[in-house]
Tab-separated table of C-alpha atoms in Angstrom:
chain	number	residue	atom	x	y	z
A	1	MET	CA	13.997	-19.923	14.398
A	2	THR	CA	17.088	-20.055	12.213
A	3	ALA	CA	19.924	-22.087	13.478
A	4	THR	CA	22.141	-19.094	13.152
A	5	PRO	CA	21.196	-16.267	14.414
A	6	LEU	CA	22.216	-12.713	12.461
A	7	ARG	CA	22.439	-9.276	14.066
A	8	LEU	CA	20.556	-7.207	11.399
A	9	SER	CA	19.929	-3.236	11.530
A	10	VAL	CA	15.904	-2.016	9.772
A	11	LEU	CA	17.085	1.636	8.386
A	12	GLY	CA	13.422	3.256	8.397
A	13	ALA	CA	10.982	2.339	11.017
A	14	GLY	CA	7.496	3.241	8.862
A	15	TYR	CA	5.686	0.956	7.077
A	16	LEU	CA	7.780	-1.180	5.626
A	17	GLY	CA	10.806	-1.198	8.266
A	18	ALA	CA	8.861	-1.741	11.117
A	19	THR	CA	7.554	-4.233	9.888
A	20	HIS	CA	10.153	-6.101	8.637
A	21	ALA	CA	12.130	-4.990	12.175
A	22	ALA	CA	9.548	-7.180	13.946
A	23	CYS	CA	9.136	-9.813	11.336
A	24	MET	CA	13.261	-10.191	11.135
A	25	ALA	CA	13.068	-10.828	15.195
A	26	GLU	CA	10.520	-13.842	14.944
A	27	LEU	CA	12.629	-14.976	12.569
A	28	GLY	CA	15.341	-15.683	15.453
A	29	HIS	CA	18.212	-12.699	14.663
A	30	GLU	CA	18.776	-9.526	16.824
A	31	VAL	CA	17.114	-6.361	15.348
A	32	VAL	CA	17.562	-2.288	15.866
A	33	GLY	CA	15.732	-0.571	13.939
A	34	ILE	CA	17.097	3.147	13.311
A	35	ASP	CA	14.522	6.162	12.435
A	36	THR	CA	15.315	10.314	13.010
A	37	ASP	CA	11.670	10.517	13.743
A	38	ALA	CA	12.590	10.523	17.585
A	39	ASP	CA	8.689	9.969	18.496
A	40	LYS	CA	8.262	7.466	15.807
A	41	VAL	CA	11.020	5.631	18.113
A	42	ALA	CA	9.648	6.231	21.253
A	43	LEU	CA	6.368	4.301	20.868
A	44	LEU	CA	8.152	1.510	19.033
A	45	GLU	CA	10.767	1.059	21.948
A	46	GLN	CA	7.150	0.369	23.849
A	47	GLY	CA	5.884	-2.454	21.334
A	48	GLU	CA	3.315	0.086	19.935
A	49	PRO	CA	3.604	0.953	16.127
A	50	PRO	CA	2.667	4.262	14.580
A	51	PHE	CA	0.174	3.372	12.396
A	52	PHE	CA	-2.228	0.166	12.106
A	53	GLU	CA	-1.218	-2.904	10.866
A	54	PRO	CA	-3.017	-6.180	11.757
A	55	GLU	CA	-0.886	-8.342	14.261
A	56	LEU	CA	1.587	-6.053	13.954
A	57	GLN	CA	2.166	-5.238	17.180
A	58	PRO	CA	1.757	-8.030	19.244
A	59	LEU	CA	4.811	-9.446	17.614
A	60	LEU	CA	6.532	-5.789	17.595
A	61	ARG	CA	5.925	-5.735	21.673
A	62	LYS	CA	6.926	-9.859	22.384
A	63	HIS	CA	10.035	-8.963	20.744
A	64	VAL	CA	10.823	-5.872	22.265
A	65	GLU	CA	10.033	-6.966	26.082
A	66	SER	CA	12.504	-9.810	25.260
A	67	GLY	CA	15.165	-7.695	24.100
A	68	ARG	CA	15.740	-9.126	20.793
A	69	LEU	CA	14.432	-5.757	18.971
A	70	ARG	CA	15.428	-2.760	20.008
A	71	PHE	CA	14.784	0.664	18.114
A	72	SER	CA	17.382	3.451	18.488
A	73	THR	CA	17.418	7.591	16.481
A	74	ALA	CA	21.792	6.717	16.576
A	75	LEU	CA	22.627	5.146	13.050
A	76	PRO	CA	26.144	4.091	14.569
A	77	ASP	CA	23.303	1.805	17.041
A	78	ALA	CA	24.094	-0.425	13.746
A	79	ALA	CA	27.514	-0.288	13.122
A	80	ASP	CA	28.036	-3.978	14.340
A	81	ALA	CA	25.380	-4.756	12.281
A	82	ASP	CA	25.945	-8.207	9.751
A	83	VAL	CA	22.947	-6.936	7.408
A	84	HIS	CA	21.848	-3.688	6.835
A	85	PHE	CA	18.255	-3.424	5.037
A	86	VAL	CA	17.344	0.179	3.701
A	87	CYS	CA	13.973	0.282	4.081
A	88	VAL	CA	13.558	4.210	3.861
A	89	GLY	CA	10.693	6.022	1.470
A	90	THR	CA	11.306	7.156	-2.217
A	91	PRO	CA	8.261	9.227	-2.659
A	92	GLN	CA	7.333	10.968	-5.272
A	93	LEU	CA	9.222	14.234	-6.289
A	94	PRO	CA	6.951	17.830	-5.452
A	95	GLY	CA	5.416	18.432	-8.983
A	96	ARG	CA	7.053	15.574	-10.818
A	97	PRO	CA	6.506	12.286	-11.468
A	98	ALA	CA	10.068	10.983	-10.719
A	99	ALA	CA	10.699	8.899	-7.197
A	100	ASP	CA	12.704	10.770	-4.402
A	101	LEU	CA	15.598	9.086	-3.543
A	102	SER	CA	17.134	11.367	-1.100
A	103	GLN	CA	16.611	9.153	2.146
A	104	VAL	CA	18.365	6.089	-0.058
A	105	GLU	CA	20.854	8.490	-0.879
A	106	ALA	CA	21.541	9.736	2.288
A	107	VAL	CA	21.231	6.125	4.792
A	108	VAL	CA	23.553	4.558	2.477
A	109	SER	CA	25.884	7.463	2.887
A	110	GLY	CA	25.389	7.304	6.625
A	111	LEU	CA	26.233	3.402	6.180
A	112	CYS	CA	29.024	3.924	4.288
A	113	GLU	CA	31.097	5.220	7.799
A	114	VAL	CA	30.124	2.622	10.147
A	115	LEU	CA	30.040	-0.283	8.040
A	116	ARG	CA	32.521	-3.527	9.104
A	117	PRO	CA	34.087	-5.485	6.797
A	118	GLY	CA	31.362	-8.513	5.816
A	119	ALA	CA	28.269	-6.322	6.360
A	120	VAL	CA	25.958	-6.509	3.729
A	121	VAL	CA	23.679	-3.882	2.615
A	122	ALA	CA	20.233	-4.725	1.647
A	123	GLY	CA	17.643	-2.034	-0.230
A	124	LYS	CA	14.276	-3.056	0.209
A	125	SER	CA	13.126	0.283	-0.548
A	126	THR	CA	11.840	1.063	-4.847
A	127	VAL	CA	14.067	2.344	-6.912
A	128	PRO	CA	14.232	3.362	-10.462
A	129	VAL	CA	16.375	0.433	-12.097
A	130	GLY	CA	20.089	1.550	-12.621
A	131	THR	CA	20.332	2.942	-8.728
A	132	ALA	CA	21.428	0.083	-7.108
A	133	THR	CA	24.515	-0.547	-9.147
A	134	ALA	CA	25.318	3.048	-8.568
A	135	LEU	CA	24.953	2.746	-4.753
A	136	ARG	CA	26.624	-0.570	-4.432
A	137	GLU	CA	29.924	0.983	-6.520
A	138	ARG	CA	30.117	4.067	-3.212
A	139	VAL	CA	29.601	0.633	-0.807
A	140	LYS	CA	32.394	-1.189	-2.534
A	141	GLU	CA	34.498	2.168	-2.535
A	142	ALA	CA	34.268	2.732	1.605
A	143	CYS	CA	34.362	-0.490	2.276
A	144	PRO	CA	35.667	-3.113	-0.154
A	145	SER	CA	34.814	-6.213	1.499
A	146	ALA	CA	31.074	-4.875	2.040
A	147	ASP	CA	28.427	-5.610	-0.496
A	148	LEU	CA	25.019	-4.220	-1.450
A	149	ALA	CA	22.301	-6.581	-3.119
A	150	TRP	CA	18.393	-5.675	-3.698
A	151	ASN	CA	15.801	-7.345	-2.148
A	152	PRO	CA	12.497	-5.827	-2.543
A	153	GLU	CA	9.375	-5.822	-0.825
A	154	PHE	CA	5.851	-6.761	-1.975
A	155	LEU	CA	4.194	-6.135	1.567
A	156	ARG	CA	0.209	-5.666	0.724
A	157	GLU	CA	-0.980	-3.695	3.355
A	158	GLY	CA	-3.297	-4.988	6.004
A	159	TYR	CA	-1.356	-8.517	4.641
A	160	ALA	CA	2.354	-7.290	5.682
A	161	VAL	CA	3.088	-9.293	8.239
A	162	ALA	CA	1.962	-12.681	7.383
A	163	ASP	CA	3.573	-11.144	3.804
A	164	THR	CA	7.051	-11.257	5.338
A	165	LEU	CA	6.871	-14.237	7.152
A	166	SER	CA	5.332	-16.354	4.502
A	167	PRO	CA	6.199	-14.791	1.121
A	168	ASP	CA	5.075	-16.116	-2.412
A	169	ARG	CA	8.780	-15.501	-3.364
A	170	ILE	CA	12.162	-13.817	-1.809
A	171	VAL	CA	13.908	-11.831	-4.478
A	172	VAL	CA	17.996	-10.942	-3.845
A	173	GLY	CA	19.749	-8.887	-7.104
A	174	SER	CA	23.580	-9.384	-6.579
A	175	PRO	CA	25.880	-10.267	-8.676
A	176	SER	CA	28.242	-12.146	-5.726
A	177	PRO	CA	27.142	-16.219	-4.544
A	178	GLU	CA	28.444	-15.075	-1.125
A	179	THR	CA	26.404	-12.340	-1.233
A	180	VAL	CA	23.258	-14.277	-2.105
A	181	GLU	CA	23.731	-16.900	0.738
A	182	ARG	CA	23.683	-14.413	3.585
A	183	LEU	CA	20.601	-13.291	2.631
A	184	ARG	CA	19.853	-16.960	1.992
A	185	GLU	CA	20.151	-17.277	5.894
A	186	VAL	CA	18.219	-14.218	6.943
A	187	TYR	CA	15.396	-16.005	4.745
A	188	ARG	CA	16.424	-19.310	6.154
A	189	GLU	CA	13.121	-20.370	7.908
A	190	PRO	CA	10.933	-19.477	4.633
A	191	VAL	CA	12.799	-21.496	2.368
A	192	ALA	CA	12.808	-24.695	4.178
A	193	ASN	CA	8.997	-23.728	4.480
A	194	GLY	CA	8.769	-24.312	0.367
A	195	THR	CA	9.203	-20.135	-0.196
A	196	PRO	CA	10.765	-19.622	-3.416
A	197	PHE	CA	14.467	-18.215	-3.413
A	198	LEU	CA	15.061	-16.209	-6.649
A	199	LYS	CA	18.856	-14.875	-7.611
A	200	VAL	CA	18.297	-12.156	-9.927
A	201	GLY	CA	20.967	-9.812	-11.070
A	202	LEU	CA	20.548	-6.044	-9.186
A	203	GLU	CA	18.396	-4.165	-12.063
A	204	THR	CA	15.776	-7.283	-12.134
A	205	ALA	CA	15.430	-7.252	-8.817
A	206	GLU	CA	14.668	-3.051	-8.912
A	207	LEU	CA	12.516	-3.723	-11.864
A	208	VAL	CA	10.768	-6.941	-10.068
A	209	LYS	CA	8.729	-4.747	-7.665
A	210	VAL	CA	7.536	-1.499	-10.532
A	211	ALA	CA	6.228	-4.532	-13.170
A	212	ALA	CA	4.534	-6.273	-10.620
A	213	ASN	CA	3.022	-3.389	-9.365
A	214	SER	CA	2.040	-2.023	-12.652
A	215	PHE	CA	0.608	-5.307	-13.771
A	216	LEU	CA	-1.722	-5.246	-11.138
A	217	ALA	CA	-2.830	-1.796	-11.890
A	218	THR	CA	-3.407	-2.359	-15.708
A	219	LYS	CA	-5.697	-5.531	-14.386
A	220	ILE	CA	-7.610	-2.895	-12.022
A	221	SER	CA	-7.736	-0.367	-15.123
A	222	PHE	CA	-8.549	-2.686	-17.764
A	223	ILE	CA	-11.884	-3.665	-15.681
A	224	ASN	CA	-12.533	0.258	-14.383
A	225	ALA	CA	-12.425	1.161	-18.194
A	226	MET	CA	-15.195	-1.628	-18.430
A	227	ALA	CA	-17.521	0.082	-16.218
A	228	GLU	CA	-17.775	2.911	-18.287
A	229	VAL	CA	-18.315	1.082	-21.237
A	230	CYS	CA	-20.652	-0.715	-19.096
A	231	GLU	CA	-22.538	2.360	-17.877
A	232	ALA	CA	-22.726	3.809	-21.247
A	233	THR	CA	-24.390	0.332	-22.564
A	234	GLY	CA	-26.201	-0.436	-19.812
A	235	ALA	CA	-24.713	-3.725	-19.027
A	236	ASP	CA	-23.815	-4.556	-15.630
A	237	VAL	CA	-19.495	-4.709	-14.160
A	238	VAL	CA	-20.110	-7.457	-12.254
A	239	GLU	CA	-21.270	-9.812	-14.476
A	240	LEU	CA	-19.260	-9.123	-17.117
A	241	ALA	CA	-15.982	-9.600	-14.429
A	242	ASP	CA	-17.251	-12.836	-13.586
A	243	ALA	CA	-17.742	-13.656	-16.458
A	244	VAL	CA	-14.231	-12.809	-17.987
A	245	GLY	CA	-12.746	-14.073	-14.440
A	246	HIS	CA	-14.021	-17.392	-15.458
A	247	ASP	CA	-11.255	-18.101	-18.093
A	248	ASP	CA	-8.549	-19.690	-16.391
A	249	ARG	CA	-5.849	-17.896	-18.304
A	250	ILE	CA	-7.104	-14.179	-16.480
A	251	GLY	CA	-8.565	-15.153	-13.292
A	252	HIS	CA	-10.636	-13.559	-10.973
A	253	ARG	CA	-8.294	-11.668	-8.419
A	254	PHE	CA	-7.917	-8.210	-8.660
A	255	LEU	CA	-11.045	-7.702	-11.681
A	256	LYS	CA	-13.119	-5.508	-9.624
A	257	ALA	CA	-14.849	-2.754	-10.759
A	258	GLY	CA	-14.596	0.056	-8.406
A	259	LEU	CA	-13.355	3.071	-6.973
A	260	GLY	CA	-9.781	2.877	-7.829
A	261	PHE	CA	-6.465	2.251	-6.850
A	262	GLY	CA	-4.733	4.239	-4.319
A	263	GLY	CA	-2.316	4.390	-1.713
A	264	GLY	CA	1.373	5.206	-0.593
A	265	CYS	CA	2.981	2.748	-3.506
A	266	LEU	CA	0.905	1.835	-6.728
A	267	PRO	CA	0.411	5.448	-8.041
A	268	LYS	CA	3.585	6.818	-7.318
A	269	ASP	CA	5.514	3.764	-8.137
A	270	ILE	CA	4.288	3.725	-11.761
A	271	ARG	CA	4.956	7.209	-12.303
A	272	ALA	CA	8.549	6.341	-11.136
A	273	PHE	CA	8.701	3.526	-13.831
A	274	GLN	CA	7.331	6.073	-16.482
A	275	ALA	CA	9.811	8.842	-15.677
A	276	ARG	CA	13.000	6.460	-15.711
A	277	ALA	CA	11.650	4.819	-18.850
A	278	GLY	CA	11.844	8.425	-20.502
A	279	GLU	CA	14.657	9.235	-19.181
A	280	LEU	CA	16.211	5.747	-21.021
A	281	GLY	CA	14.314	6.466	-23.708
A	282	LEU	CA	11.281	3.787	-23.365
A	283	GLY	CA	8.726	6.333	-23.089
A	284	ARG	CA	6.172	4.656	-25.501
A	285	ALA	CA	7.450	0.650	-23.911
A	286	VAL	CA	5.210	2.133	-20.612
A	287	SER	CA	3.014	4.537	-22.352
A	288	PHE	CA	0.193	2.881	-21.433
A	289	LEU	CA	0.522	3.177	-17.761
A	290	GLY	CA	0.002	6.573	-18.238
A	291	GLU	CA	-3.631	5.932	-19.719
A	292	MET	CA	-4.013	3.080	-16.980
A	293	ASP	CA	-3.397	6.574	-14.146
A	294	ASP	CA	-5.942	8.592	-16.525
A	295	ILE	CA	-8.584	5.842	-15.546
A	296	ASN	CA	-8.203	5.107	-12.171
A	297	THR	CA	-9.073	8.953	-11.940
A	298	ARG	CA	-12.009	9.363	-13.473
A	299	ARG	CA	-13.588	6.664	-11.149
A	300	ARG	CA	-12.865	9.090	-8.394
A	301	GLN	CA	-14.877	12.156	-10.723
A	302	ARG	CA	-17.590	9.218	-11.876
A	303	THR	CA	-18.328	9.148	-8.302
A	304	VAL	CA	-18.642	12.431	-7.735
A	305	ASP	CA	-20.859	13.485	-10.747
A	306	LEU	CA	-22.801	10.852	-9.770
A	307	ALA	CA	-23.308	11.619	-5.746
A	308	HIS	CA	-24.623	15.015	-7.793
A	309	GLU	CA	-26.931	13.265	-10.314
A	310	VAL	CA	-28.743	11.270	-7.176
A	311	LEU	CA	-29.433	14.178	-5.535
A	312	GLY	CA	-31.364	16.308	-8.328
A	313	GLY	CA	-28.022	17.934	-9.749
A	314	ARG	CA	-26.031	19.950	-7.180
A	315	VAL	CA	-24.774	18.247	-3.386
A	316	ALA	CA	-24.167	21.759	-2.145
A	317	GLY	CA	-26.348	21.753	0.936
A	318	HIS	CA	-26.773	18.107	1.034
A	319	ARG	CA	-25.701	16.065	3.929
A	320	VAL	CA	-23.431	13.462	2.484
A	321	ALA	CA	-21.788	10.500	4.565
A	322	VAL	CA	-18.209	9.201	3.237
A	323	LEU	CA	-17.732	5.493	4.481
A	324	GLY	CA	-14.314	5.164	4.642
A	325	ALA	CA	-10.939	7.725	4.483
A	326	ALA	CA	-7.870	4.698	3.794
A	327	PHE	CA	-7.174	4.149	1.066
A	328	LYS	CA	-8.208	-0.114	1.278
A	329	PRO	CA	-9.331	-1.615	4.312
A	330	ASN	CA	-7.591	-3.381	7.385
A	331	SER	CA	-5.209	0.010	6.615
A	332	ASP	CA	-4.662	3.933	8.286
A	333	ASP	CA	-2.748	4.480	5.218
A	334	VAL	CA	-4.810	7.273	4.013
A	335	ARG	CA	-2.136	8.759	0.938
A	336	ASP	CA	-4.031	9.251	-2.728
A	337	SER	CA	-6.759	8.002	-1.174
A	338	PRO	CA	-9.437	7.498	-3.170
A	339	ALA	CA	-11.816	7.565	-0.909
A	340	LEU	CA	-10.969	10.830	1.261
A	341	ASP	CA	-10.080	12.540	-3.050
A	342	VAL	CA	-14.003	12.162	-3.348
A	343	ALA	CA	-14.434	13.250	0.230
A	344	CYS	CA	-12.741	16.214	-0.463
A	345	GLN	CA	-14.081	17.406	-3.992
A	346	LEU	CA	-18.168	16.771	-2.329
A	347	HIS	CA	-16.394	19.131	-0.021
A	348	LEU	CA	-15.904	21.758	-2.464
A	349	HIS	CA	-18.960	21.644	-4.104
A	350	GLY	CA	-20.739	22.445	-1.021
A	351	ALA	CA	-21.610	19.441	0.404
A	352	ASP	CA	-22.044	18.716	4.357
A	353	VAL	CA	-19.201	15.790	4.204
A	354	VAL	CA	-18.926	13.641	6.989
A	355	VAL	CA	-16.328	10.989	7.231
A	356	TYR	CA	-15.985	7.781	9.113
A	357	ASP	CA	-13.085	5.287	9.504
A	358	PRO	CA	-13.232	2.254	11.819
A	359	GLU	CA	-9.226	3.235	11.524
A	360	ALA	CA	-7.977	5.839	9.822
A	361	THR	CA	-9.678	9.004	11.228
A	362	GLY	CA	-6.239	10.496	12.833
A	363	PRO	CA	-4.896	10.172	9.328
A	364	ALA	CA	-7.339	11.431	7.185
A	365	GLN	CA	-8.121	14.835	10.275
A	366	ARG	CA	-4.277	15.105	9.955
A	367	ARG	CA	-4.313	15.221	6.187
A	368	VAL	CA	-7.422	17.102	5.393
A	369	PRO	CA	-8.546	19.041	8.598
A	370	ASP	CA	-11.153	20.972	6.926
A	371	LEU	CA	-13.597	17.503	6.909
A	372	ALA	CA	-16.162	16.404	9.490
A	373	TYR	CA	-15.316	13.113	10.771
A	374	ALA	CA	-18.153	11.169	12.468
A	375	PRO	CA	-16.809	8.854	15.476
A	376	SER	CA	-18.955	6.001	14.139
A	377	LEU	CA	-21.101	4.971	11.824
A	378	ALA	CA	-24.491	5.551	13.018
A	379	SER	CA	-23.207	9.108	13.998
A	380	ALA	CA	-21.732	9.648	10.758
A	381	VAL	CA	-24.907	8.228	8.912
A	382	GLU	CA	-27.196	10.538	11.145
A	383	GLY	CA	-29.798	12.882	8.975
A	384	ALA	CA	-27.731	11.906	5.518
A	385	ASP	CA	-28.765	12.174	2.688
A	386	LEU	CA	-26.568	10.225	0.193
A	387	VAL	CA	-24.324	7.644	1.748
A	388	LEU	CA	-20.767	6.682	0.044
A	389	LEU	CA	-19.513	3.357	0.528
A	390	LEU	CA	-15.866	4.498	-0.632
A	391	THR	CA	-13.622	1.944	1.194
A	392	GLU	CA	-14.734	-1.767	1.861
A	393	TRP	CA	-14.616	-2.355	5.461
A	394	SER	CA	-16.026	-5.714	6.695
A	395	GLU	CA	-17.938	-3.187	8.527
A	396	PHE	CA	-19.515	-1.297	5.872
A	397	VAL	CA	-20.600	-4.518	4.119
A	398	ALA	CA	-22.100	-5.906	6.827
A	399	MET	CA	-24.125	-3.407	7.536
A	400	ASP	CA	-27.983	-3.980	7.569
A	401	PRO	CA	-30.039	-1.378	4.947
A	402	SER	CA	-33.007	-1.590	7.428
A	403	ALA	CA	-31.673	-0.501	10.389
A	404	ILE	CA	-28.957	2.650	8.551
A	405	GLY	CA	-32.390	3.373	6.680
A	406	GLY	CA	-33.627	4.593	9.616
A	407	MET	CA	-31.261	6.348	10.711
A	408	VAL	CA	-30.975	8.756	7.142
A	409	ALA	CA	-32.732	11.816	5.859
A	410	GLY	CA	-33.089	10.008	2.510
A	411	ARG	CA	-32.099	6.037	1.726
A	412	VAL	CA	-30.066	7.219	-1.002
A	413	ILE	CA	-26.258	4.799	-1.362
A	414	ILE	CA	-23.902	4.655	-3.699
A	415	ASP	CA	-21.465	1.578	-3.844
A	416	GLY	CA	-17.977	2.578	-4.454
A	417	ARG	CA	-16.396	-0.812	-4.433
A	418	ASN	CA	-19.292	-2.606	-5.877
A	419	VAL	CA	-19.803	-5.535	-2.371
A	420	LEU	CA	-22.839	-5.230	-1.407
A	421	SER	CA	-26.531	-6.551	-2.240
A	422	PRO	CA	-27.793	-4.301	-5.044
A	423	GLU	CA	-31.224	-6.457	-4.542
A	424	ALA	CA	-31.159	-5.916	-0.189
A	425	TRP	CA	-30.908	-2.841	-0.429
A	426	ARG	CA	-33.240	-1.640	-3.093
A	427	ALA	CA	-35.912	-3.911	-1.115
A	428	ALA	CA	-35.272	-2.239	2.135
A	429	GLY	CA	-36.230	0.891	-0.023
A	430	TRP	CA	-33.073	2.553	-0.759
A	431	GLU	CA	-32.043	3.961	-4.410
A	432	PHE	CA	-29.281	2.087	-4.928
A	433	ARG	CA	-26.163	3.106	-7.489
A	434	ALA	CA	-22.636	1.582	-8.311
A	435	LEU	CA	-20.113	2.178	-10.711
A	436	GLY	CA	-20.533	0.113	-13.877
A	437	ARG	CA	-23.630	-0.920	-12.868
A	438	GLY	CA	-27.302	-0.007	-14.360
A	439	HIS	CA	-30.265	1.990	-12.074
């Protein structure tokens, strides 16, 4: 615990905010989470997260019960905080690549009415470069002794609690040494445990997250581009990635071909980055990101095309089991999910699609109610002519090909994540196909 607990508010109790609030309480601070969604707040007040994230529920329950963590819909309940963390969403604008900053602007405007002298507003939301400077001026105008810094988040869904309590770095953007020290105090425990604490300018802090996501997207897209080449030439992308990854300048992490990335962060962040670069007259500097986005999208279409191919040229009338709805395992997030996108495309082509996901069925049903959903793996594959593994949940990786073979109508599988053993499945009598690999 911190030597001197602070009073913190967390504005926005979604995936980022609820996790940050619980983890700040775990670090010893007194925390109030604020959100306009009364139903979400009611769940959180009972120690129940409104989404699936491993390890979060016990942490929430522990600190709600202790009284160290509370939630409210009233912004004035945050007025006495020493530090206010802005954790609201910055989604993509409808029909445009740019980020929607309306929630960030509304929260900062509301805070300006209740800030106490000396308070610090710390932005964690991902915003276009230049946003923080304008927001800081508004904060200073409302309360000259208050300040605004930028403290970007680097959470990985499925590992968010560990990433908050033991991050690989803490970045604070501010021109004020006093503000930087206040945030160092917030993170006293992880810093004492060796986490690098990086003081940078406001603009650098805004760029760190989008730069990191752009690099990650580039690495993922590169190996998926190589998968296209492998499919055309008969090479094996898994073997290729392994060989390339032994170069320590490149490494094996995220050099894994498959269905591509999705979620509510990576796709929209690189699009917003391109939009902001265009506004600054720097479109050519990040033009490669447009191709990364295209490569990612083509992997989804290639999976649909492969389904048609293995079913004799058309999927219409065939029962297709889609394993996975979340954009990644250990999450129930279906925003821009490649798996759900492929399931929808197959449904539109006339396939009888049945989707199963261990955690994301509820969110998927709310987003795409027209699809059929199964309550278990067995019920999903029962009578299927084709099985597609599209989210690499451990339950799917561990499937027994012989056991699954006894449930399906046709032993045909497409491994969209390159996590299964082709040898094992073929030995069990399956026609096995995967992205970037030969027959």
